[in-house]
Amino acid sequence: MVLERADGGGSPQAELRSRWLYVAGVGQAVCIGSAVAAGVGGRFAQLGLPVADVGVPAAHGVAVLSILARARSATGRVRLRLLLLGLSTGAAGMHELVLRQLTALLRSPTGMLYSAVELLAVAGIAVALGLGVAGLVVAAGDSGTRLTWLRRLLDGWMIAGSLFTLGWVLLLHRADLGGDILAALSDLGRVVADILVLGLLLVLRFAMPRGQRASVTVAAFGLAVFAVSDMLRIFSAEPVVSTTIPVTETCSMTGMFLIAAAPWLPGGDSVLDVDRRELPVAGVVAAFLPVVVCAVAVVVHTLSGYRLDVVMLVVGGTVLLALSVRQGVVHADSLCLTREVATREDHFRTLVQGSSDVIAIAGEDCVLLYISPAVQQVFGYRPEDLLGIRLPLLIHPDDLPPLKQTIGKLREEDELSSHGLSRRVSCRMRSADGQWRHIESTISLHDDGLIANSRDVSERVALQAKLEHLAFHDALTGLPNRALFTDRIKHALAKRSADSAPPAVLFLDLDGFKQVNDSAGHAAGDELLIQAGRRLQAAVRAEDTVARLGGDEFGALLEGEAGASESRTREVAERLLFALTQPYRLAGTEAVVAASIGLAVATPGITPDELMRNADLAMYGAKAAGKRRIQMYRSQTHSNQQPSWVTL
């Protein structure tokens, strides 16, 4: 609750801070607990009890249980990595148990049994080191070229050889002072193993993404603390004690508890990919550090008055040889990488230049920085003519607001999540001939601004518009069909107010069309329908709607003044009847047809279907009364008289 109030919500930065505060609190509790446990163990040691120094092996056991418990929820390579690291920690714990308990039970720190115990402890260190390195290698991934793996092997040997040389020098000095060689070898083995594994952890840590470094960071810190305790054992003849708390035991247990907590932190169950062929400056300089360590150890040994032995010469020589070979490998790998980069650049350049889509890069101010050659084929521009032009100048003004809104949302989403997001947007772009072309673009963010991958979809948009037109218009006459006519009536009824004139609907059927169609042919019949549709459109106002309802049947929707009164509506109907009864010129001959018209005026509460049904009934009434007539529908609730009509 306190963290939520202080950080202001669940932002990624606040969550990261709260997580590290939690880790710091756990680490503080671990240090206090380790100090207390080590103090209790030291008290047992002062009492001479055979259970002395069980705290460090117990801490190893806790770490093993934690790592194996985390491995149960993982799969694949992650599970194998955790199992190897758990076994490595277990082997180190067995080493601690053997070294502390069995040697404490022996009456004399000499003899064959003691030597066997020391050799067994050294073997435990070797097993722990091997399993730990194997687990970290699994974490590093199985990708990489042969040269990359050869460079890694050479780096590993230079580190191991340098540490071996340093350890050999210290071992000779300790043996010269009359110390226990096996004990010194065991202590130095622990330090060398700690430093080797710590180096691998640091390499993994800097090669991982920032969000997955917590686990490796805590593990590296824990191992560093553990290594400090091993060094204290070597350079101090007596246990280092602060008041009543053994410092070495506290460091060892603290390091193990941190390692136990590491798998549960971010990155503890992630598949890591650290195959980085390119080396930063720090990586190049770091390659010389093992050689410097080896040279310093040999120089100090020589200046102390000791003679160089075969081991130092052989190991030191192999380290120098490994450094020389490594530099050659790095140079060869750099050449291969340069060739691969050039090949990829040529490949992608070919793809971009040969693509029919237009690829453009715009800066933060929407100024075009790059545009692919396809722009000349699609829009008629030369690429060099568009460089430096602001992109909004080419976009239709009506499409700019939604385009800016899309880009704004994309930037907001990119700030809250990882890179690689994209959005699709449609707009119109002006071509070189001044026409507006419909384009469909996929926009994604770039370090320099935006990347837009666009294609011309003008033909598709035109086809969609044509299909929509055909769905609501008659293919022969181009007039609205029954579906669109019904929709227009629905809108006319919906927008009618109390003080406005009601809309009126006319149904028209051509009398004598069948005879013309049968005698002159279907082509002549189609031409007659086309001319009839044109006459109807010319006889009404632009805001009125004329539709072909099917066959030789037409409809007309009169709005506003046309439906203000029965006389006004009848006047329009008479004008339509007159236009339809004029002779038609069909293939050099004249044809005369008449028409029957049914008329219905909207009443309050009427539906579009009811209004059309009333007009249809009136039309059939006109036909039944002798055709060539206009008949208005009158509801029985309004009048008991028969519908009236007029004959022209």
PDB file of N, CA and C in Angstrom, residues 46-107:
ATOM      1  N   GLN A  46      32.128 -23.613  19.832  1.00  0.00           N
ATOM      2  CA  GLN A  46      32.844 -23.343  21.074  1.00  0.00           C
ATOM      3  C   GLN A  46      32.552 -24.400  22.128  1.00  0.00           C
ATOM      4  N   LEU A  47      31.371 -24.976  22.074  1.00  0.00           N
ATOM      5  CA  LEU A  47      31.015 -26.026  23.029  1.00  0.00           C
ATOM      6  C   LEU A  47      31.614 -27.377  22.664  1.00  0.00           C
ATOM      7  N   GLY A  48      32.210 -27.474  21.455  1.00  0.00           N
ATOM      8  CA  GLY A  48      32.851 -28.727  21.054  1.00  0.00           C
ATOM      9  C   GLY A  48      31.876 -29.787  20.591  1.00  0.00           C
ATOM     10  N   LEU A  49      30.653 -29.391  20.189  1.00  0.00           N
ATOM     11  CA  LEU A  49      29.665 -30.370  19.740  1.00  0.00           C
ATOM     12  C   LEU A  49      29.985 -30.801  18.314  1.00  0.00           C
ATOM     13  N   PRO A  50      29.663 -32.060  17.943  1.00  0.00           N
ATOM     14  CA  PRO A  50      30.002 -32.559  16.611  1.00  0.00           C
ATOM     15  C   PRO A  50      29.142 -31.969  15.511  1.00  0.00           C
ATOM     16  N   VAL A  51      28.146 -31.130  15.835  1.00  0.00           N
ATOM     17  CA  VAL A  51      27.299 -30.560  14.788  1.00  0.00           C
ATOM     18  C   VAL A  51      27.764 -29.159  14.423  1.00  0.00           C
ATOM     19  N   ALA A  52      29.030 -28.896  14.633  1.00  0.00           N
ATOM     20  CA  ALA A  52      29.550 -27.563  14.350  1.00  0.00           C
ATOM     21  C   ALA A  52      29.486 -27.255  12.862  1.00  0.00           C
ATOM     22  N   ASP A  53      29.251 -25.951  12.524  1.00  0.00           N
ATOM     23  CA  ASP A  53      29.309 -25.435  11.152  1.00  0.00           C
ATOM     24  C   ASP A  53      28.324 -26.136  10.220  1.00  0.00           C
ATOM     25  N   VAL A  54      27.088 -26.362  10.661  1.00  0.00           N
ATOM     26  CA  VAL A  54      26.065 -26.941   9.781  1.00  0.00           C
ATOM     27  C   VAL A  54      25.288 -25.857   9.049  1.00  0.00           C
ATOM     28  N   GLY A  55      25.523 -24.596   9.399  1.00  0.00           N
ATOM     29  CA  GLY A  55      24.755 -23.513   8.788  1.00  0.00           C
ATOM     30  C   GLY A  55      25.003 -23.386   7.304  1.00  0.00           C
ATOM     31  N   VAL A  56      26.275 -23.435   6.876  1.00  0.00           N
ATOM     32  CA  VAL A  56      26.595 -23.273   5.456  1.00  0.00           C
ATOM     33  C   VAL A  56      26.067 -24.438   4.623  1.00  0.00           C
ATOM     34  N   PRO A  57      26.285 -25.713   5.009  1.00  0.00           N
ATOM     35  CA  PRO A  57      25.657 -26.801   4.246  1.00  0.00           C
ATOM     36  C   PRO A  57      24.136 -26.705   4.222  1.00  0.00           C
ATOM     37  N   ALA A  58      23.539 -26.267   5.350  1.00  0.00           N
ATOM     38  CA  ALA A  58      22.081 -26.103   5.369  1.00  0.00           C
ATOM     39  C   ALA A  58      21.640 -25.019   4.392  1.00  0.00           C
ATOM     40  N   ALA A  59      22.404 -23.931   4.286  1.00  0.00           N
ATOM     41  CA  ALA A  59      22.074 -22.885   3.315  1.00  0.00           C
ATOM     42  C   ALA A  59      22.166 -23.413   1.892  1.00  0.00           C
ATOM     43  N   HIS A  60      23.162 -24.275   1.634  1.00  0.00           N
ATOM     44  CA  HIS A  60      23.236 -24.927   0.322  1.00  0.00           C
ATOM     45  C   HIS A  60      21.983 -25.755   0.067  1.00  0.00           C
ATOM     46  N   GLY A  61      21.538 -26.480   1.105  1.00  0.00           N
ATOM     47  CA  GLY A  61      20.327 -27.285   0.940  1.00  0.00           C
ATOM     48  C   GLY A  61      19.111 -26.445   0.615  1.00  0.00           C
ATOM     49  N   VAL A  62      18.982 -25.284   1.275  1.00  0.00           N
ATOM     50  CA  VAL A  62      17.859 -24.383   0.980  1.00  0.00           C
ATOM     51  C   VAL A  62      17.924 -23.906  -0.473  1.00  0.00           C
ATOM     52  N   ALA A  63      19.139 -23.568  -0.934  1.00  0.00           N
ATOM     53  CA  ALA A  63      19.301 -23.121  -2.322  1.00  0.00           C
ATOM     54  C   ALA A  63      18.937 -24.230  -3.298  1.00  0.00           C
ATOM     55  N   VAL A  64      19.353 -25.463  -2.997  1.00  0.00           N
ATOM     56  CA  VAL A  64      19.028 -26.587  -3.883  1.00  0.00           C
ATOM     57  C   VAL A  64      17.518 -26.779  -3.962  1.00  0.00           C
ATOM     58  N   LEU A  65      16.830 -26.772  -2.821  1.00  0.00           N
ATOM     59  CA  LEU A  65      15.383 -26.954  -2.809  1.00  0.00           C
ATOM     60  C   LEU A  65      14.673 -25.833  -3.572  1.00  0.00           C
ATOM     61  N   SER A  66      15.159 -24.595  -3.417  1.00  0.00           N
ATOM     62  CA  SER A  66      14.546 -23.472  -4.125  1.00  0.00           C
ATOM     63  C   SER A  66      14.713 -23.607  -5.641  1.00  0.00           C
ATOM     64  N   ILE A  67      15.914 -23.962  -6.088  1.00  0.00           N
ATOM     65  CA  ILE A  67      16.172 -24.076  -7.528  1.00  0.00           C
ATOM     66  C   ILE A  67      15.376 -25.234  -8.120  1.00  0.00           C
ATOM     67  N   LEU A  68      15.341 -26.365  -7.421  1.00  0.00           N
ATOM     68  CA  LEU A  68      14.592 -27.518  -7.940  1.00  0.00           C
ATOM     69  C   LEU A  68      13.089 -27.242  -7.942  1.00  0.00           C
ATOM     70  N   ALA A  69      12.588 -26.509  -6.945  1.00  0.00           N
ATOM     71  CA  ALA A  69      11.170 -26.152  -6.936  1.00  0.00           C
ATOM     72  C   ALA A  69      10.830 -25.242  -8.116  1.00  0.00           C
ATOM     73  N   ARG A  70      11.755 -24.333  -8.438  1.00  0.00           N
ATOM     74  CA  ARG A  70      11.520 -23.469  -9.612  1.00  0.00           C
ATOM     75  C   ARG A  70      11.590 -24.269 -10.897  1.00  0.00           C
ATOM     76  N   ALA A  71      12.420 -25.317 -10.932  1.00  0.00           N
ATOM     77  CA  ALA A  71      12.552 -26.134 -12.145  1.00  0.00           C
ATOM     78  C   ALA A  71      11.275 -26.915 -12.431  1.00  0.00           C
ATOM     79  N   ARG A  72      10.480 -27.217 -11.407  1.00  0.00           N
ATOM     80  CA  ARG A  72       9.253 -27.987 -11.621  1.00  0.00           C
ATOM     81  C   ARG A  72       8.250 -27.222 -12.474  1.00  0.00           C
ATOM     82  N   SER A  73       8.254 -25.896 -12.397  1.00  0.00           N
ATOM     83  CA  SER A  73       7.309 -25.088 -13.169  1.00  0.00           C
ATOM     84  C   SER A  73       7.857 -24.671 -14.524  1.00  0.00           C
ATOM     85  N   ALA A  74       9.079 -25.080 -14.858  1.00  0.00           N
ATOM     86  CA  ALA A  74       9.697 -24.704 -16.133  1.00  0.00           C
ATOM     87  C   ALA A  74       9.690 -25.893 -17.081  1.00  0.00           C
ATOM     88  N   THR A  75       9.979 -25.633 -18.337  1.00  0.00           N
ATOM     89  CA  THR A  75      10.022 -26.677 -19.362  1.00  0.00           C
ATOM     90  C   THR A  75      11.224 -26.457 -20.265  1.00  0.00           C
ATOM     91  N   GLY A  76      11.572 -27.502 -21.020  1.00  0.00           N
ATOM     92  CA  GLY A  76      12.601 -27.379 -22.044  1.00  0.00           C
ATOM     93  C   GLY A  76      13.968 -27.066 -21.489  1.00  0.00           C
ATOM     94  N   ARG A  77      14.670 -26.172 -22.199  1.00  0.00           N
ATOM     95  CA  ARG A  77      16.032 -25.806 -21.830  1.00  0.00           C
ATOM     96  C   ARG A  77      16.089 -25.087 -20.493  1.00  0.00           C
ATOM     97  N   VAL A  78      15.023 -24.343 -20.157  1.00  0.00           N
ATOM     98  CA  VAL A  78      15.014 -23.627 -18.877  1.00  0.00           C
ATOM     99  C   VAL A  78      15.037 -24.634 -17.725  1.00  0.00           C
ATOM    100  N   ARG A  79      14.254 -25.694 -17.856  1.00  0.00           N
ATOM    101  CA  ARG A  79      14.232 -26.712 -16.804  1.00  0.00           C
ATOM    102  C   ARG A  79      15.577 -27.416 -16.696  1.00  0.00           C
ATOM    103  N   LEU A  80      16.204 -27.737 -17.837  1.00  0.00           N
ATOM    104  CA  LEU A  80      17.521 -28.377 -17.818  1.00  0.00           C
ATOM    105  C   LEU A  80      18.543 -27.467 -17.164  1.00  0.00           C
ATOM    106  N   ARG A  81      18.486 -26.173 -17.474  1.00  0.00           N
ATOM    107  CA  ARG A  81      19.423 -25.218 -16.873  1.00  0.00           C
ATOM    108  C   ARG A  81      19.280 -25.182 -15.359  1.00  0.00           C
ATOM    109  N   LEU A  82      18.036 -25.097 -14.882  1.00  0.00           N
ATOM    110  CA  LEU A  82      17.816 -25.039 -13.440  1.00  0.00           C
ATOM    111  C   LEU A  82      18.229 -26.337 -12.754  1.00  0.00           C
ATOM    112  N   LEU A  83      17.991 -27.480 -13.405  1.00  0.00           N
ATOM    113  CA  LEU A  83      18.404 -28.753 -12.814  1.00  0.00           C
ATOM    114  C   LEU A  83      19.925 -28.836 -12.689  1.00  0.00           C
ATOM    115  N   LEU A  84      20.645 -28.399 -13.728  1.00  0.00           N
ATOM    116  CA  LEU A  84      22.106 -28.418 -13.671  1.00  0.00           C
ATOM    117  C   LEU A  84      22.628 -27.483 -12.578  1.00  0.00           C
ATOM    118  N   LEU A  85      22.026 -26.297 -12.481  1.00  0.00           N
ATOM    119  CA  LEU A  85      22.465 -25.363 -11.441  1.00  0.00           C
ATOM    120  C   LEU A  85      22.118 -25.890 -10.049  1.00  0.00           C
ATOM    121  N   GLY A  86      20.971 -26.569  -9.933  1.00  0.00           N
ATOM    122  CA  GLY A  86      20.620 -27.169  -8.650  1.00  0.00           C
ATOM    123  C   GLY A  86      21.581 -28.273  -8.254  1.00  0.00           C
ATOM    124  N   LEU A  87      21.949 -29.136  -9.220  1.00  0.00           N
ATOM    125  CA  LEU A  87      22.918 -30.192  -8.930  1.00  0.00           C
ATOM    126  C   LEU A  87      24.284 -29.605  -8.586  1.00  0.00           C
ATOM    127  N   SER A  88      24.655 -28.510  -9.283  1.00  0.00           N
ATOM    128  CA  SER A  88      25.926 -27.857  -8.979  1.00  0.00           C
ATOM    129  C   SER A  88      25.939 -27.332  -7.545  1.00  0.00           C
ATOM    130  N   THR A  89      24.850 -26.698  -7.138  1.00  0.00           N
ATOM    131  CA  THR A  89      24.760 -26.197  -5.762  1.00  0.00           C
ATOM    132  C   THR A  89      24.765 -27.348  -4.764  1.00  0.00           C
ATOM    133  N   GLY A  90      24.094 -28.458  -5.119  1.00  0.00           N
ATOM    134  CA  GLY A  90      24.104 -29.625  -4.243  1.00  0.00           C
ATOM    135  C   GLY A  90      25.487 -30.220  -4.083  1.00  0.00           C
ATOM    136  N   ALA A  91      26.254 -30.282  -5.191  1.00  0.00           N
ATOM    137  CA  ALA A  91      27.618 -30.799  -5.104  1.00  0.00           C
ATOM    138  C   ALA A  91      28.489 -29.895  -4.228  1.00  0.00           C
ATOM    139  N   ALA A  92      28.292 -28.565  -4.369  1.00  0.00           N
ATOM    140  CA  ALA A  92      29.044 -27.648  -3.510  1.00  0.00           C
ATOM    141  C   ALA A  92      28.646 -27.821  -2.051  1.00  0.00           C
ATOM    142  N   GLY A  93      27.368 -28.080  -1.793  1.00  0.00           N
ATOM    143  CA  GLY A  93      26.932 -28.324  -0.427  1.00  0.00           C
ATOM    144  C   GLY A  93      27.525 -29.594   0.152  1.00  0.00           C
ATOM    145  N   MET A  94      27.602 -30.644  -0.674  1.00  0.00           N
ATOM    146  CA  MET A  94      28.238 -31.881  -0.211  1.00  0.00           C
ATOM    147  C   MET A  94      29.708 -31.647   0.086  1.00  0.00           C
ATOM    148  N   HIS A  95      30.362 -30.819  -0.718  1.00  0.00           N
ATOM    149  CA  HIS A  95      31.755 -30.472  -0.464  1.00  0.00           C
ATOM    150  C   HIS A  95      31.890 -29.784   0.899  1.00  0.00           C
ATOM    151  N   GLU A  96      31.001 -28.821   1.145  1.00  0.00           N
ATOM    152  CA  GLU A  96      31.041 -28.131   2.434  1.00  0.00           C
ATOM    153  C   GLU A  96      30.789 -29.104   3.587  1.00  0.00           C
ATOM    154  N   LEU A  97      29.839 -30.025   3.398  1.00  0.00           N
ATOM    155  CA  LEU A  97      29.509 -30.980   4.457  1.00  0.00           C
ATOM    156  C   LEU A  97      30.686 -31.899   4.748  1.00  0.00           C
ATOM    157  N   VAL A  98      31.310 -32.399   3.663  1.00  0.00           N
ATOM    158  CA  VAL A  98      32.461 -33.293   3.839  1.00  0.00           C
ATOM    159  C   VAL A  98      33.610 -32.550   4.498  1.00  0.00           C
ATOM    160  N   LEU A  99      33.892 -31.346   4.007  1.00  0.00           N
ATOM    161  CA  LEU A  99      35.044 -30.598   4.493  1.00  0.00           C
ATOM    162  C   LEU A  99      34.870 -30.173   5.951  1.00  0.00           C
ATOM    163  N   ARG A 100      33.654 -29.820   6.343  1.00  0.00           N
ATOM    164  CA  ARG A 100      33.442 -29.282   7.677  1.00  0.00           C
ATOM    165  C   ARG A 100      33.168 -30.377   8.710  1.00  0.00           C
ATOM    166  N   GLN A 101      32.357 -31.360   8.341  1.00  0.00           N
ATOM    167  CA  GLN A 101      31.929 -32.334   9.331  1.00  0.00           C
ATOM    168  C   GLN A 101      32.921 -33.489   9.489  1.00  0.00           C
ATOM    169  N   LEU A 102      33.296 -34.091   8.350  1.00  0.00           N
ATOM    170  CA  LEU A 102      34.165 -35.266   8.463  1.00  0.00           C
ATOM    171  C   LEU A 102      35.539 -34.889   8.990  1.00  0.00           C
ATOM    172  N   THR A 103      36.061 -33.748   8.499  1.00  0.00           N
ATOM    173  CA  THR A 103      37.376 -33.339   9.010  1.00  0.00           C
ATOM    174  C   THR A 103      37.297 -32.932  10.479  1.00  0.00           C
ATOM    175  N   ALA A 104      36.134 -32.403  10.900  1.00  0.00           N
ATOM    176  CA  ALA A 104      35.978 -32.041  12.311  1.00  0.00           C
ATOM    177  C   ALA A 104      35.920 -33.284  13.204  1.00  0.00           C
ATOM    178  N   LEU A 105      35.415 -34.391  12.636  1.00  0.00           N
ATOM    179  CA  LEU A 105      35.303 -35.625  13.423  1.00  0.00           C
ATOM    180  C   LEU A 105      36.620 -36.380  13.509  1.00  0.00           C
ATOM    181  N   LEU A 106      37.529 -36.084  12.539  1.00  0.00           N
ATOM    182  CA  LEU A 106      38.816 -36.783  12.572  1.00  0.00           C
ATOM    183  C   LEU A 106      39.650 -36.261  13.743  1.00  0.00           C
ATOM    184  N   ARG A 107      40.310 -37.125  14.417  1.00  0.00           N
ATOM    185  CA  ARG A 107      41.120 -36.738  15.572  1.00  0.00           C
ATOM    186  C   ARG A 107      42.389 -36.010  15.160  1.00  0.00           C
TER     187      ARG A 107
END
